Short mmCIF file of C-alpha atoms and ligand atoms in Angstrom, two decimals:
data_model
loop_
_atom_site.label_atom_id
_atom_site.label_comp_id
_atom_site.label_asym_id
_atom_site.label_seq_id
_atom_site.Cartn_x
_atom_site.Cartn_y
_atom_site.Cartn_z
CA MET M 1327 9.61 5.76 22.50
CA THR M 1328 8.70 9.04 22.49
CA SER M 1329 7.92 11.14 19.09
CA VAL M 1330 10.16 13.89 18.37
CA SER M 1331 8.95 17.55 16.20
CA THR M 1332 10.74 18.55 13.56
CA THR M 1333 11.15 22.44 14.73
CA THR M 1334 13.52 23.75 17.34
CA PRO M 1335 13.72 22.81 20.75
CA GLY M 1336 12.32 25.28 23.08
CA THR M 1337 10.86 27.61 20.01
CA ASP M 1338 7.23 25.58 19.91
CA TRP M 1339 4.44 24.03 21.12
CA GLU M 1340 5.69 20.55 22.33
CA TYR M 1341 2.53 18.35 22.31
CA ALA M 1342 3.04 15.19 24.96
CA PRO M 1343 3.77 11.79 24.32
CA SER M 1344 -0.30 10.51 23.87
CA PRO M 1345 1.11 6.48 22.93
CA GLU M 1346 -1.72 3.95 22.01
CA SER M 1347 -1.39 0.91 24.62
CA ARG M 1348 -0.37 -2.17 23.21
CA GLU M 1349 -1.83 -4.11 25.33
CA ILE M 1350 -4.92 -4.72 22.88
CA VAL M 1351 -3.07 -7.22 21.19
CA THR M 1352 -1.84 -10.70 21.64
CA ILE M 1353 1.08 -11.68 19.60
CA GLN M 1354 2.57 -14.98 19.65
CA ARG M 1355 5.13 -16.53 20.02
CA GLU M 1356 5.15 -18.04 17.32
CA TYR M 1357 3.48 -18.44 14.03
CA ASN M 1358 1.75 -21.13 11.81
CA LEU M 1359 0.60 -21.37 8.65
CA PHE M 1360 -3.33 -20.43 7.79
CA ILE M 1361 -4.47 -23.49 5.48
CA GLY M 1362 -7.45 -25.62 5.17
CA GLY M 1363 -9.30 -23.58 7.19
CA GLU M 1364 -6.73 -24.01 10.35
CA PHE M 1365 -3.42 -23.29 11.36
CA VAL M 1366 -0.68 -25.65 10.87
CA PRO M 1367 2.89 -25.85 11.51
CA PRO M 1368 4.72 -25.85 8.56
CA ALA M 1369 6.51 -28.70 6.21
CA SER M 1370 9.92 -28.11 7.17
CA GLY M 1371 9.44 -27.24 10.73
CA GLU M 1372 11.40 -23.51 9.57
CA HIS M 1373 10.12 -20.32 10.69
CA PHE M 1374 11.97 -16.53 10.51
CA THR M 1375 11.28 -13.88 12.39
CA THR M 1376 8.86 -10.54 11.92
CA LEU M 1377 10.81 -6.94 13.64
CA ASN M 1378 9.44 -4.15 15.04
CA PRO M 1379 11.24 -1.72 12.69
CA ALA M 1380 10.85 1.54 15.19
CA THR M 1381 13.42 -0.79 17.60
CA GLU M 1382 14.36 -3.70 15.99
CA GLU M 1383 12.96 -6.07 18.93
CA PRO M 1384 11.75 -9.58 17.86
CA LEU M 1385 7.50 -9.63 17.91
CA ALA M 1386 7.49 -13.15 16.87
CA SER M 1387 8.24 -16.60 15.32
CA VAL M 1388 6.65 -16.41 11.54
CA ALA M 1389 6.21 -20.21 9.63
CA GLN M 1390 8.28 -20.72 6.01
CA ALA M 1391 6.33 -22.21 3.79
CA GLY M 1392 8.11 -24.45 1.36
CA PRO M 1393 7.06 -26.34 -1.63
CA ALA M 1394 4.71 -29.01 0.62
CA ASP M 1395 3.00 -26.11 2.15
CA VAL M 1396 2.48 -24.34 -1.13
CA ASP M 1397 1.42 -27.50 -2.62
CA ARG M 1398 -0.90 -28.23 0.50
CA ALA M 1399 -2.71 -24.80 0.39
CA VAL M 1400 -3.48 -24.99 -3.16
CA ALA M 1401 -5.39 -27.86 -3.12
CA SER M 1402 -7.23 -27.19 -0.43
CA ALA M 1403 -7.95 -23.95 -2.32
CA ARG M 1404 -9.56 -26.61 -4.97
CA LYS M 1405 -11.49 -28.73 -3.17
CA ALA M 1406 -12.78 -25.46 -1.52
CA SER M 1407 -13.93 -23.78 -5.53
CA GLU M 1408 -15.64 -27.23 -6.18
CA ALA M 1409 -17.09 -28.10 -3.43
CA SER M 1410 -17.93 -25.54 -0.45
CA TRP M 1411 -17.30 -22.04 -1.62
CA GLY M 1412 -17.52 -22.03 -5.28
CA ARG M 1413 -20.56 -23.86 -5.26
CA LEU M 1414 -22.32 -20.86 -2.47
CA PRO M 1415 -24.77 -18.58 -4.12
CA GLY M 1416 -23.53 -14.84 -3.79
CA ARG M 1417 -26.46 -13.78 -1.04
CA GLU M 1418 -24.62 -16.28 1.24
CA ARG M 1419 -21.16 -15.72 -0.08
CA ALA M 1420 -22.02 -12.05 0.92
CA LYS M 1421 -23.20 -12.98 4.27
CA TYR M 1422 -19.06 -14.36 4.83
CA LEU M 1423 -18.04 -11.51 3.23
CA TYR M 1424 -20.70 -8.72 6.00
CA ARG M 1425 -19.57 -10.57 8.74
CA ILE M 1426 -15.47 -10.22 7.78
CA ALA M 1427 -15.72 -6.50 7.46
CA ARG M 1428 -17.41 -6.05 11.14
CA ALA M 1429 -15.33 -8.15 12.81
CA ILE M 1430 -12.25 -5.45 11.52
CA GLN M 1431 -14.36 -2.59 12.23
CA GLU M 1432 -15.24 -4.41 16.31
CA ARG M 1433 -11.43 -5.34 16.27
CA ALA M 1434 -10.16 -2.18 15.10
CA ARG M 1435 -7.63 -0.95 17.64
CA GLU M 1436 -6.17 -5.08 17.56
CA PHE M 1437 -5.93 -4.61 13.66
CA ALA M 1438 -4.09 -1.14 14.13
CA VAL M 1439 -2.12 -1.36 16.78
CA LEU M 1440 -0.61 -4.76 15.17
CA GLU M 1441 0.00 -2.95 12.15
CA SER M 1442 1.89 -0.29 13.12
CA LEU M 1443 4.02 -2.62 15.53
CA ASP M 1444 5.03 -4.44 12.50
CA ASN M 1445 5.04 -2.26 9.45
CA GLY M 1446 6.02 1.26 11.43
CA LYS M 1447 4.08 3.60 10.43
CA PRO M 1448 1.57 6.09 12.80
CA ILE M 1449 -1.25 4.78 14.11
CA LYS M 1450 -3.10 7.49 12.82
CA GLU M 1451 -2.50 6.32 9.76
CA SER M 1452 -3.43 2.85 10.76
CA ARG M 1453 -6.16 4.06 12.62
CA ASP M 1454 -7.63 6.37 10.61
CA VAL M 1455 -6.65 4.48 6.47
CA ASP M 1456 -5.14 1.17 6.67
CA VAL M 1457 -7.78 -0.88 8.95
CA PRO M 1458 -11.44 1.74 7.84
CA LEU M 1459 -10.19 1.04 4.54
CA ALA M 1460 -10.01 -3.19 4.66
CA ALA M 1461 -13.21 -2.72 6.18
CA ALA M 1462 -14.77 -0.67 3.62
CA HIS M 1463 -13.80 -3.44 1.50
CA PHE M 1464 -15.14 -6.50 2.23
CA PHE M 1465 -18.14 -4.35 3.04
CA TYR M 1466 -18.43 -2.76 -0.81
CA HIS M 1467 -17.53 -6.40 -2.11
CA ALA M 1468 -19.56 -7.96 0.33
CA GLY M 1469 -22.95 -6.02 -2.29
CA TRP M 1470 -21.48 -7.28 -5.18
CA ALA M 1471 -21.59 -11.28 -4.45
CA ASP M 1472 -25.34 -11.48 -4.88
CA LYS M 1473 -25.51 -9.05 -7.94
CA LEU M 1474 -22.79 -10.25 -10.49
CA GLY M 1475 -25.56 -11.49 -13.17
CA TYR M 1476 -26.55 -7.25 -13.31
CA ALA M 1477 -23.26 -6.27 -13.49
CA GLY M 1478 -22.59 -5.95 -17.58
CA PHE M 1479 -20.60 -9.59 -17.41
CA GLY M 1480 -23.05 -11.79 -19.14
CA PRO M 1481 -25.67 -13.42 -17.10
CA ASP M 1482 -24.33 -15.58 -15.15
CA PRO M 1483 -20.37 -14.64 -14.63
CA ARG M 1484 -18.42 -17.95 -13.67
CA PRO M 1485 -15.49 -17.88 -11.07
CA LEU M 1486 -11.83 -18.60 -12.59
CA GLY M 1487 -11.06 -20.11 -9.75
CA VAL M 1488 -7.52 -20.89 -7.68
CA ALA M 1489 -6.25 -17.55 -7.20
CA GLY M 1490 -2.63 -17.36 -5.26
CA GLN M 1491 -2.18 -13.50 -4.72
CA VAL M 1492 1.04 -12.38 -3.80
CA ILE M 1493 1.75 -8.64 -1.67
CA PRO M 1494 3.91 -6.22 -0.42
CA TRP M 1495 4.14 -4.36 2.74
CA ASN M 1496 3.89 -1.11 2.44
CA PHE M 1497 -0.03 -1.50 3.54
CA PRO M 1498 -0.57 -5.34 4.28
CA LEU M 1499 -3.93 -5.86 6.01
CA LEU M 1500 -5.48 -3.31 3.08
CA MET M 1501 -3.59 -5.37 0.58
CA ALA M 1502 -4.51 -8.96 2.22
CA ALA M 1503 -8.54 -6.62 1.65
CA TRP M 1504 -7.97 -5.66 -1.16
CA LYS M 1505 -7.01 -9.36 -2.63
CA LEU M 1506 -9.63 -11.89 -0.60
CA ALA M 1507 -12.24 -9.51 -1.07
CA PRO M 1508 -12.95 -9.32 -4.63
CA ALA M 1509 -11.49 -12.87 -4.85
CA LEU M 1510 -13.90 -14.06 -2.38
CA ALA M 1511 -16.93 -11.55 -3.55
CA THR M 1512 -16.88 -13.34 -6.91
CA GLY M 1513 -16.73 -16.85 -5.68
CA ASN M 1514 -12.89 -17.76 -6.06
CA THR M 1515 -10.73 -19.00 -3.38
CA CYS M 1516 -7.46 -17.69 -2.71
CA VAL M 1517 -3.95 -18.39 -1.58
CA LEU M 1518 -2.64 -15.24 0.06
CA LYS M 1519 1.44 -14.82 0.52
CA PRO M 1520 1.94 -11.67 2.51
CA ALA M 1521 5.26 -9.78 2.79
CA GLU M 1522 8.33 -11.51 4.88
CA THR M 1523 8.10 -7.90 6.72
CA THR M 1524 5.00 -7.49 8.04
CA PRO M 1525 2.87 -11.05 8.03
CA LEU M 1526 0.75 -10.44 11.70
CA THR M 1527 -2.38 -8.67 10.86
CA ALA M 1528 -2.96 -10.96 7.53
CA LEU M 1529 -2.37 -13.73 9.99
CA LEU M 1530 -5.08 -11.75 12.89
CA LEU M 1531 -7.04 -11.88 9.49
CA ALA M 1532 -6.36 -15.10 9.62
CA GLY M 1533 -7.92 -15.66 13.02
CA VAL M 1534 -11.61 -13.87 11.85
CA ILE M 1535 -11.90 -15.71 8.47
CA ALA M 1536 -11.78 -18.62 10.22
CA GLU M 1537 -13.81 -17.00 13.05
CA ALA M 1538 -15.83 -15.99 11.19
CA GLY M 1539 -16.86 -19.64 9.61
CA LEU M 1540 -15.83 -19.50 5.64
CA PRO M 1541 -15.74 -22.57 4.65
CA PRO M 1542 -12.22 -24.36 5.04
CA GLY M 1543 -9.74 -23.65 2.50
CA ALA M 1544 -11.68 -21.02 0.52
CA VAL M 1545 -9.00 -18.14 2.45
CA ASN M 1546 -5.98 -19.65 3.00
CA ILE M 1547 -2.96 -17.90 4.42
CA ILE M 1548 0.88 -19.08 3.46
CA THR M 1549 3.75 -16.55 4.98
CA GLY M 1550 7.04 -17.59 3.91
CA ASP M 1551 9.67 -14.99 1.70
CA GLY M 1552 9.96 -14.41 -1.98
CA SER M 1553 10.29 -17.89 -3.04
CA THR M 1554 7.07 -19.38 -1.36
CA GLY M 1555 5.60 -16.55 -3.49
CA ALA M 1556 7.32 -17.82 -6.38
CA GLY M 1557 6.29 -20.74 -5.05
CA LEU M 1558 2.57 -19.39 -5.33
CA VAL M 1559 2.69 -18.05 -8.86
CA GLY M 1560 4.21 -20.42 -10.66
CA HIS M 1561 1.87 -23.34 -8.80
CA PRO M 1562 0.02 -25.23 -12.40
CA GLY M 1563 -3.13 -25.03 -9.37
CA VAL M 1564 -3.27 -21.82 -9.66
CA ASP M 1565 -6.07 -20.53 -11.84
CA LYS M 1566 -5.11 -16.53 -11.65
CA VAL M 1567 -2.30 -14.79 -10.60
CA ALA M 1568 -2.77 -11.17 -8.54
CA PHE M 1569 0.66 -9.33 -7.60
CA THR M 1570 1.23 -5.97 -6.09
CA GLY M 1571 4.89 -5.18 -5.82
CA SER M 1572 7.84 -4.00 -6.92
CA THR M 1573 8.16 -3.73 -11.02
CA GLU M 1574 11.36 -5.97 -11.35
CA VAL M 1575 9.77 -9.02 -9.72
CA GLY M 1576 6.29 -8.02 -11.75
CA LYS M 1577 8.84 -9.06 -14.73
CA GLU M 1578 9.48 -12.47 -12.80
CA ILE M 1579 5.78 -13.50 -12.22
CA GLN M 1580 4.83 -12.13 -15.85
CA ALA M 1581 7.61 -14.56 -17.17
CA ALA M 1582 6.75 -17.60 -14.60
CA VAL M 1583 3.10 -17.11 -16.41
CA ALA M 1584 3.06 -16.17 -19.60
CA GLY M 1585 1.99 -19.26 -21.58
CA THR M 1586 0.30 -20.71 -19.04
CA GLY M 1587 -3.23 -19.42 -19.61
CA LYS M 1588 -3.23 -18.14 -15.95
CA ARG M 1589 -5.21 -14.79 -15.65
CA LEU M 1590 -2.76 -11.79 -14.25
CA THR M 1591 -2.83 -8.59 -12.87
CA LEU M 1592 -0.06 -6.56 -11.87
CA GLU M 1593 0.23 -3.74 -9.41
CA LEU M 1594 3.85 -2.29 -9.92
CA GLY M 1595 6.35 0.41 -8.99
CA GLY M 1596 5.42 4.64 -9.83
CA LYS M 1597 6.66 8.09 -9.60
CA ALA M 1598 3.60 9.91 -9.94
CA ALA M 1599 4.33 14.18 -10.57
CA ASN M 1600 2.27 16.23 -8.66
CA VAL M 1601 1.62 18.93 -10.28
CA VAL M 1602 0.94 22.61 -9.38
CA PHE M 1603 -0.42 25.61 -11.09
CA ASP M 1604 -0.10 29.17 -10.53
CA ASP M 1605 -3.60 29.43 -9.89
CA ALA M 1606 -3.71 26.94 -6.91
CA PRO M 1607 -5.27 27.44 -3.41
CA ILE M 1608 -1.61 27.07 -2.30
CA ASP M 1609 -1.68 26.43 1.72
CA GLN M 1610 -4.12 23.22 0.49
CA ALA M 1611 -1.61 22.37 -1.81
CA VAL M 1612 1.26 21.74 0.15
CA GLU M 1613 -0.88 19.67 2.59
CA GLY M 1614 -1.62 17.65 -0.32
CA ILE M 1615 2.10 17.65 -1.51
CA VAL M 1616 2.62 16.76 2.32
CA ASN M 1617 0.46 13.93 1.79
CA GLY M 1618 1.27 13.55 -1.05
CA ILE M 1619 4.68 11.74 -0.26
CA PHE M 1620 4.94 12.20 3.27
CA PHE M 1621 2.09 9.53 4.57
CA ASN M 1622 3.39 6.28 4.87
CA GLN M 1623 6.69 7.12 5.00
CA GLY M 1624 6.69 7.56 0.78
CA HIS M 1625 5.52 3.59 1.21
CA VAL M 1626 3.32 4.70 -1.52
CA CYS M 1627 2.90 3.35 -4.74
CA CYS M 1628 1.47 5.90 -5.55
CA ALA M 1629 3.41 8.38 -4.13
CA GLY M 1630 3.37 11.80 -5.37
CA SER M 1631 7.29 11.88 -5.56
CA ARG M 1632 7.93 14.39 -8.29
CA LEU M 1633 6.51 17.72 -7.26
CA LEU M 1634 6.34 20.11 -10.40
CA LEU M 1635 6.00 23.74 -9.83
CA GLN M 1636 4.85 25.96 -12.04
CA GLU M 1637 7.65 28.28 -11.85
CA SER M 1638 5.71 31.13 -10.70
CA VAL M 1639 4.83 30.19 -8.19
CA ALA M 1640 7.80 27.53 -7.16
CA ASP M 1641 9.82 29.83 -4.21
CA ALA M 1642 6.43 30.41 -2.76
CA VAL M 1643 5.70 26.85 -2.79
CA LEU M 1644 8.93 25.58 -1.33
CA ASP M 1645 8.72 28.42 1.51
CA ARG M 1646 5.72 27.50 2.48
CA LEU M 1647 6.35 23.61 2.69
CA LYS M 1648 9.38 23.82 4.29
CA ARG M 1649 7.59 25.62 7.13
CA ARG M 1650 5.12 22.80 6.84
CA LEU M 1651 7.26 20.06 7.18
CA ALA M 1652 8.95 21.44 10.23
CA THR M 1653 6.31 20.50 12.06
CA LEU M 1654 6.06 17.00 11.08
CA ARG M 1655 6.54 14.52 14.10
CA LEU M 1656 8.89 11.23 13.88
CA GLY M 1657 8.82 9.14 16.41
CA ASP M 1658 7.28 6.20 17.93
CA PRO M 1659 4.95 5.27 15.61
CA LEU M 1660 2.68 3.86 18.67
CA ASP M 1661 1.85 7.58 19.72
CA LYS M 1662 -1.14 9.10 18.18
CA ASN M 1663 0.95 12.95 17.61
CA THR M 1664 3.83 10.59 15.11
CA ASP M 1665 3.32 11.70 11.40
CA ILE M 1666 5.75 10.06 10.20
CA GLY M 1667 6.73 6.05 11.68
CA ALA M 1668 9.52 4.04 10.46
CA ILE M 1669 10.89 2.92 7.59
CA ASN M 1670 10.33 -0.91 7.14
CA SER M 1671 13.09 -2.29 6.60
CA ARG M 1672 17.01 -2.10 7.69
CA PRO M 1673 17.14 -3.53 3.00
CA GLN M 1674 14.74 -0.66 2.17
CA LEU M 1675 16.59 2.08 4.52
CA ASP M 1676 19.53 1.41 2.33
CA LYS M 1677 17.27 2.18 -0.51
CA ILE M 1678 16.49 5.36 0.41
CA GLU M 1679 19.90 6.21 1.71
CA GLY M 1680 21.64 4.57 -1.96
CA LEU M 1681 19.54 7.46 -3.37
CA VAL M 1682 19.75 10.24 -1.94
CA ALA M 1683 23.37 9.61 -2.17
CA ALA M 1684 22.85 9.55 -5.72
CA GLY M 1685 20.47 13.13 -5.79
CA GLU M 1686 23.63 14.74 -4.10
CA ALA M 1687 26.01 13.69 -6.30
CA GLU M 1688 24.18 14.27 -9.67
CA GLY M 1689 23.85 18.08 -7.70
CA ALA M 1690 20.65 18.58 -6.71
CA GLN M 1691 20.13 19.90 -3.33
CA ARG M 1692 19.17 18.30 -0.35
CA TRP M 1693 17.07 19.86 2.27
CA SER M 1694 15.46 18.52 5.72
CA PRO M 1695 13.82 20.01 8.29
CA PRO M 1696 16.24 19.68 11.93
CA CYS M 1697 15.12 16.41 13.19
CA GLN M 1698 16.29 13.96 15.39
CA LEU M 1699 16.79 10.40 14.51
CA PRO M 1700 15.49 7.71 17.28
CA ALA M 1701 18.94 5.76 18.48
CA ARG M 1702 17.63 2.35 17.77
CA GLY M 1703 15.27 1.30 14.33
CA TYR M 1704 14.87 2.55 10.17
CA TRP M 1705 14.59 5.73 10.11
CA PHE M 1706 14.93 8.90 7.68
CA PRO M 1707 14.08 12.08 7.71
CA PRO M 1708 11.60 14.09 5.59
CA THR M 1709 13.82 15.45 3.06
CA VAL M 1710 12.96 17.72 -0.67
CA PHE M 1711 15.53 17.96 -3.45
CA SER M 1712 14.88 20.82 -5.41
CA GLY M 1713 17.25 21.95 -8.27
CA VAL M 1714 16.47 18.35 -10.30
CA SER M 1715 16.50 18.03 -13.16
CA GLN M 1716 14.93 14.94 -14.77
CA SER M 1717 18.01 13.18 -15.88
CA HIS M 1718 18.56 13.05 -12.25
CA LYS M 1719 18.46 9.33 -10.56
CA ILE M 1720 15.87 10.49 -8.17
CA ALA M 1721 13.25 12.04 -10.29
CA ARG M 1722 13.02 8.74 -12.54
CA GLU M 1723 13.34 6.01 -9.71
CA GLU M 1724 10.81 4.92 -7.31
CA ILE M 1725 12.93 6.08 -4.05
CA PHE M 1726 10.13 4.37 -2.11
CA GLY M 1727 10.80 6.78 0.93
CA PRO M 1728 9.97 10.05 2.03
CA VAL M 1729 12.22 12.26 -0.32
CA LEU M 1730 10.55 14.33 -2.50
CA SER M 1731 12.20 15.64 -5.56
CA VAL M 1732 11.18 18.82 -7.02
CA LEU M 1733 10.90 19.72 -10.80
CA THR M 1734 9.48 23.11 -12.09
CA PHE M 1735 7.69 24.13 -15.62
CA ARG M 1736 6.26 26.87 -17.38
CA THR M 1737 3.25 25.78 -19.45
CA PRO M 1738 0.70 23.22 -19.17
CA GLU M 1739 1.80 21.69 -22.10
CA GLU M 1740 5.71 21.20 -20.92
CA ALA M 1741 4.02 19.81 -17.26
CA VAL M 1742 2.33 17.50 -19.42
CA ALA M 1743 5.39 16.55 -20.94
CA LYS M 1744 7.43 15.99 -17.43
CA ALA M 1745 4.86 14.27 -15.97
CA ASN M 1746 4.67 12.35 -18.53
CA ASN M 1747 8.52 11.43 -19.27
CA THR M 1748 8.35 7.94 -16.91
CA PRO M 1749 8.49 4.86 -17.64
CA TYR M 1750 5.34 4.45 -14.67
CA GLY M 1751 2.16 5.63 -15.42
CA LEU M 1752 0.06 4.58 -12.20
CA SER M 1753 -0.74 7.92 -10.52
CA ALA M 1754 -0.81 11.69 -10.57
CA GLY M 1755 -2.36 14.87 -8.65
CA VAL M 1756 -3.16 18.54 -10.41
CA TRP M 1757 -3.49 21.67 -8.13
CA THR M 1758 -5.53 24.77 -9.92
CA GLU M 1759 -8.56 26.94 -9.50
CA LYS M 1760 -10.01 26.07 -13.43
CA GLY M 1761 -11.87 22.69 -13.92
CA SER M 1762 -11.10 23.38 -17.99
CA ARG M 1763 -7.77 22.36 -17.21
CA ILE M 1764 -8.13 19.73 -14.46
CA LEU M 1765 -9.67 17.74 -17.61
CA TRP M 1766 -7.46 19.00 -19.97
CA MET M 1767 -4.43 17.29 -17.55
CA ALA M 1768 -6.26 14.46 -17.13
CA GLN M 1769 -7.19 13.68 -20.52
CA ARG M 1770 -2.82 13.95 -21.03
CA LEU M 1771 -1.46 12.59 -18.04
CA ARG M 1772 -0.90 8.82 -19.45
CA ALA M 1773 -1.37 7.62 -15.47
CA GLY M 1774 -4.28 5.09 -13.71
CA VAL M 1775 -5.53 7.38 -11.15
CA VAL M 1776 -5.69 11.60 -11.69
CA TRP M 1777 -6.17 13.68 -8.59
CA ALA M 1778 -7.72 17.18 -8.76
CA ASN M 1779 -6.87 18.94 -5.62
CA THR M 1780 -6.42 16.39 -3.53
CA TYR M 1781 -3.94 13.75 -3.85
CA ASN M 1782 -3.86 10.03 -2.18
CA ARG M 1783 -8.19 9.41 -1.78
CA PHE M 1784 -9.18 5.76 -1.73
CA ASP M 1785 -12.19 4.30 -1.85
CA PRO M 1786 -13.03 0.57 -2.79
CA ALA M 1787 -15.64 1.55 -5.61
CA SER M 1788 -12.87 3.16 -7.81
CA PRO M 1789 -11.15 1.46 -9.73
CA PHE M 1790 -6.86 1.87 -8.71
CA GLY M 1791 -4.50 0.32 -11.27
CA GLY M 1792 -1.91 1.42 -13.53
CA TYR M 1793 -0.39 1.48 -17.59
CA THR M 1794 2.78 -0.07 -18.43
CA GLU M 1795 5.99 -0.30 -15.96
CA SER M 1796 3.26 0.63 -13.44
CA GLY M 1797 1.12 -2.98 -14.39
CA PHE M 1798 -1.90 -3.86 -16.15
CA GLY M 1799 -5.86 -4.43 -14.62
CA ARG M 1800 -7.42 -3.11 -12.16
CA GLU M 1801 -8.74 -3.47 -8.48
CA GLY M 1802 -11.47 -1.85 -7.18
CA GLY M 1803 -15.66 -0.96 -8.68
CA ARG M 1804 -16.98 -2.67 -11.20
CA ALA M 1805 -13.94 -3.15 -13.19
CA GLY M 1806 -12.19 -5.16 -10.10
CA LEU M 1807 -14.54 -7.59 -10.51
CA ALA M 1808 -13.60 -8.64 -13.90
CA ALA M 1809 -10.42 -9.92 -13.07
CA TYR M 1810 -11.84 -12.70 -11.01
CA LEU M 1811 -14.49 -13.52 -13.37
CA ASP M 1812 -14.87 -15.57 -16.45
CA ALA M 1813 -16.90 -13.94 -18.56
P1 LIG H 2693 8.84 -6.96 -4.16
O1 LIG H 2693 8.18 -6.95 -5.36
O2 LIG H 2693 10.26 -7.80 -3.50
O3 LIG H 2693 7.90 -7.94 -2.89
C1 LIG H 2693 6.59 -8.20 -2.53
C2 LIG H 2693 5.94 -9.41 -2.74
O4 LIG H 2693 6.10 -10.34 -3.38
C3 LIG H 2693 6.64 -10.18 -1.08
O5 LIG H 2693 5.35 -10.36 -0.37
C4 LIG H 2693 7.33 -10.66 -1.43
O6 LIG H 2693 7.95 -11.53 -0.86
C5 LIG H 2693 7.02 -11.26 -3.19
N1 LIG H 2693 7.73 -11.68 -3.88
C6 LIG H 2693 9.66 -11.55 -4.02
N2 LIG H 2693 10.13 -12.12 -4.87
C7 LIG H 2693 9.25 -12.79 -5.70
C8 LIG H 2693 8.95 -13.43 -6.72
N3 LIG H 2693 10.07 -14.13 -7.69
N4 LIG H 2693 7.61 -14.31 -6.87
C9 LIG H 2693 6.68 -13.84 -6.10
N5 LIG H 2693 6.44 -12.78 -5.22
C10 LIG H 2693 7.97 -12.78 -5.05
O7 LIG H 2693 8.99 -6.54 -3.37
P2 LIG H 2693 10.43 -5.19 -2.19
O8 LIG H 2693 9.59 -5.65 -1.10
O9 LIG H 2693 11.34 -6.23 -2.29
O10 LIG H 2693 10.89 -3.64 -2.35
C11 LIG H 2693 11.23 -3.72 -3.24
C12 LIG H 2693 10.84 -2.36 -3.99
O11 LIG H 2693 9.72 -2.54 -4.49
C13 LIG H 2693 10.74 -1.08 -2.91
O12 LIG H 2693 11.87 -0.77 -2.86
C14 LIG H 2693 9.26 -0.04 -3.52
O13 LIG H 2693 10.48 0.12 -4.83
C15 LIG H 2693 8.78 -1.86 -4.69
N6 LIG H 2693 7.94 -1.80 -4.14
C16 LIG H 2693 6.85 -0.96 -4.40
C17 LIG H 2693 5.27 -1.83 -4.67
C18 LIG H 2693 4.77 -0.89 -4.96
O14 LIG H 2693 2.98 -1.41 -3.97
N7 LIG H 2693 3.66 -0.73 -6.10
C19 LIG H 2693 5.52 -2.22 -3.45
C20 LIG H 2693 6.41 -2.52 -2.16
C21 LIG H 2693 7.62 -2.11 -2.92
P3 LIG H 2693 8.76 -11.13 0.54
O15 LIG H 2693 8.47 -10.38 1.22
O16 LIG H 2693 9.40 -11.98 1.48
O17 LIG H 2693 10.62 -10.64 -0.46
#
């Protein structure tokens, strides 16, 4: 499969294909559960198949963890919490975390290729974003492990015990790092459940963790579907639950955990406003808009999925945005030239198609650059809706795909009112030359993260999380440690 430029053939420079070799990765035919430091078959003997979403080709058969396996994993984490990992001094825990971070760096290409195969994201993103950031999270938290007594949580903050962690499919390795690194740095043990459609990099990470010599049971990785996740978060042996995923499932988890005394953090959906003022540097803003919504096919909880343009520059920005979108290359995720990869699963593609149909039915104007989609696999072209009003479904619901809804505003007050007119509150972007306006906006936008003249920037030192239907709790930075400490 090759990448296809969205420009009209023959009218522009064509790139020669530049595929990354998949030879670097050995994908096993079958994967088991990582419990107590070793790979063990599931009690039921059941497995499910994970696919390459770009080709629909089966990649591997992966264990389905049932209640007995969840029990086993939680018991193994409890044992490590009481007898080994939970008793190690911070300086010892740090050594293991540094070792994991270095191993991720050393095997970066392997992780990147596997991530792109299992998730569908372009190799340039898995190579330049997911994998380096995953290593950075382990490095950053390794640095904290022996300094927790100086972090403002009292002289001797204690771990909570066993963390049950459930992650989604949009950043499989990175979300595993976001969950495991702070939990381990603070002395907790973990049972992690990756998403059903993207379990492979978490299982490769399990191998890295085993090689790093962590005490058995410090990290357990159990694969399965939503029922495995529900079994884990509901397990009485879990002290802390950390979840990233949909608002709907987040609410179910909150209800399941209520009254149990378990600590909970939820990182859920978003419908972020990316606000462009008339004094913004337009070319940079256009790059930020593209990065905001088309990075990772728009499968990003903090995606800038609502573009708010100041009316006086709206036409100019839209024109330039369309010209820029015509240069994006959609196709083979392993091609280093590819900008837009595959949609992660058939159900996700159905959801995007459904919401886009609703946008058209409600009267918004749909536009995509000329774009040939590959015949097999799950694909959706970069899409822009203009003429969107706040009541439209595509302005209110998380599409989680490469679809941008464009609205306009006249005054800063109107921009704030429209940006905040959402049940979510995860992120926002502001594009303007005026520093004072950035601060004015940041004070008024109800969002956990506000980016100024940039978008989708992540750093392990910077706390990330939302308000209202986007969840609660922070991941990253000193604030992220608090979620794993009894302080
Ligand atoms: P889910 O919230 O269903 O999945 C996230 C994780 O939770 C997966 O590991 C999933 O397992 C697991 N899970 C599912 N049901 C339960 C449950 N009852 N208890 C505990 N864990 C559970 O997201 P989807 O993959 O279904 O995506 C649906 C929509 O959610 C997307 O279209 C998007 O809008 C939004 N989403 C938002 C994300 C974000 O980062 N904010 C991330 C992913 C999705 P399994 O994979 O086996 O279903």
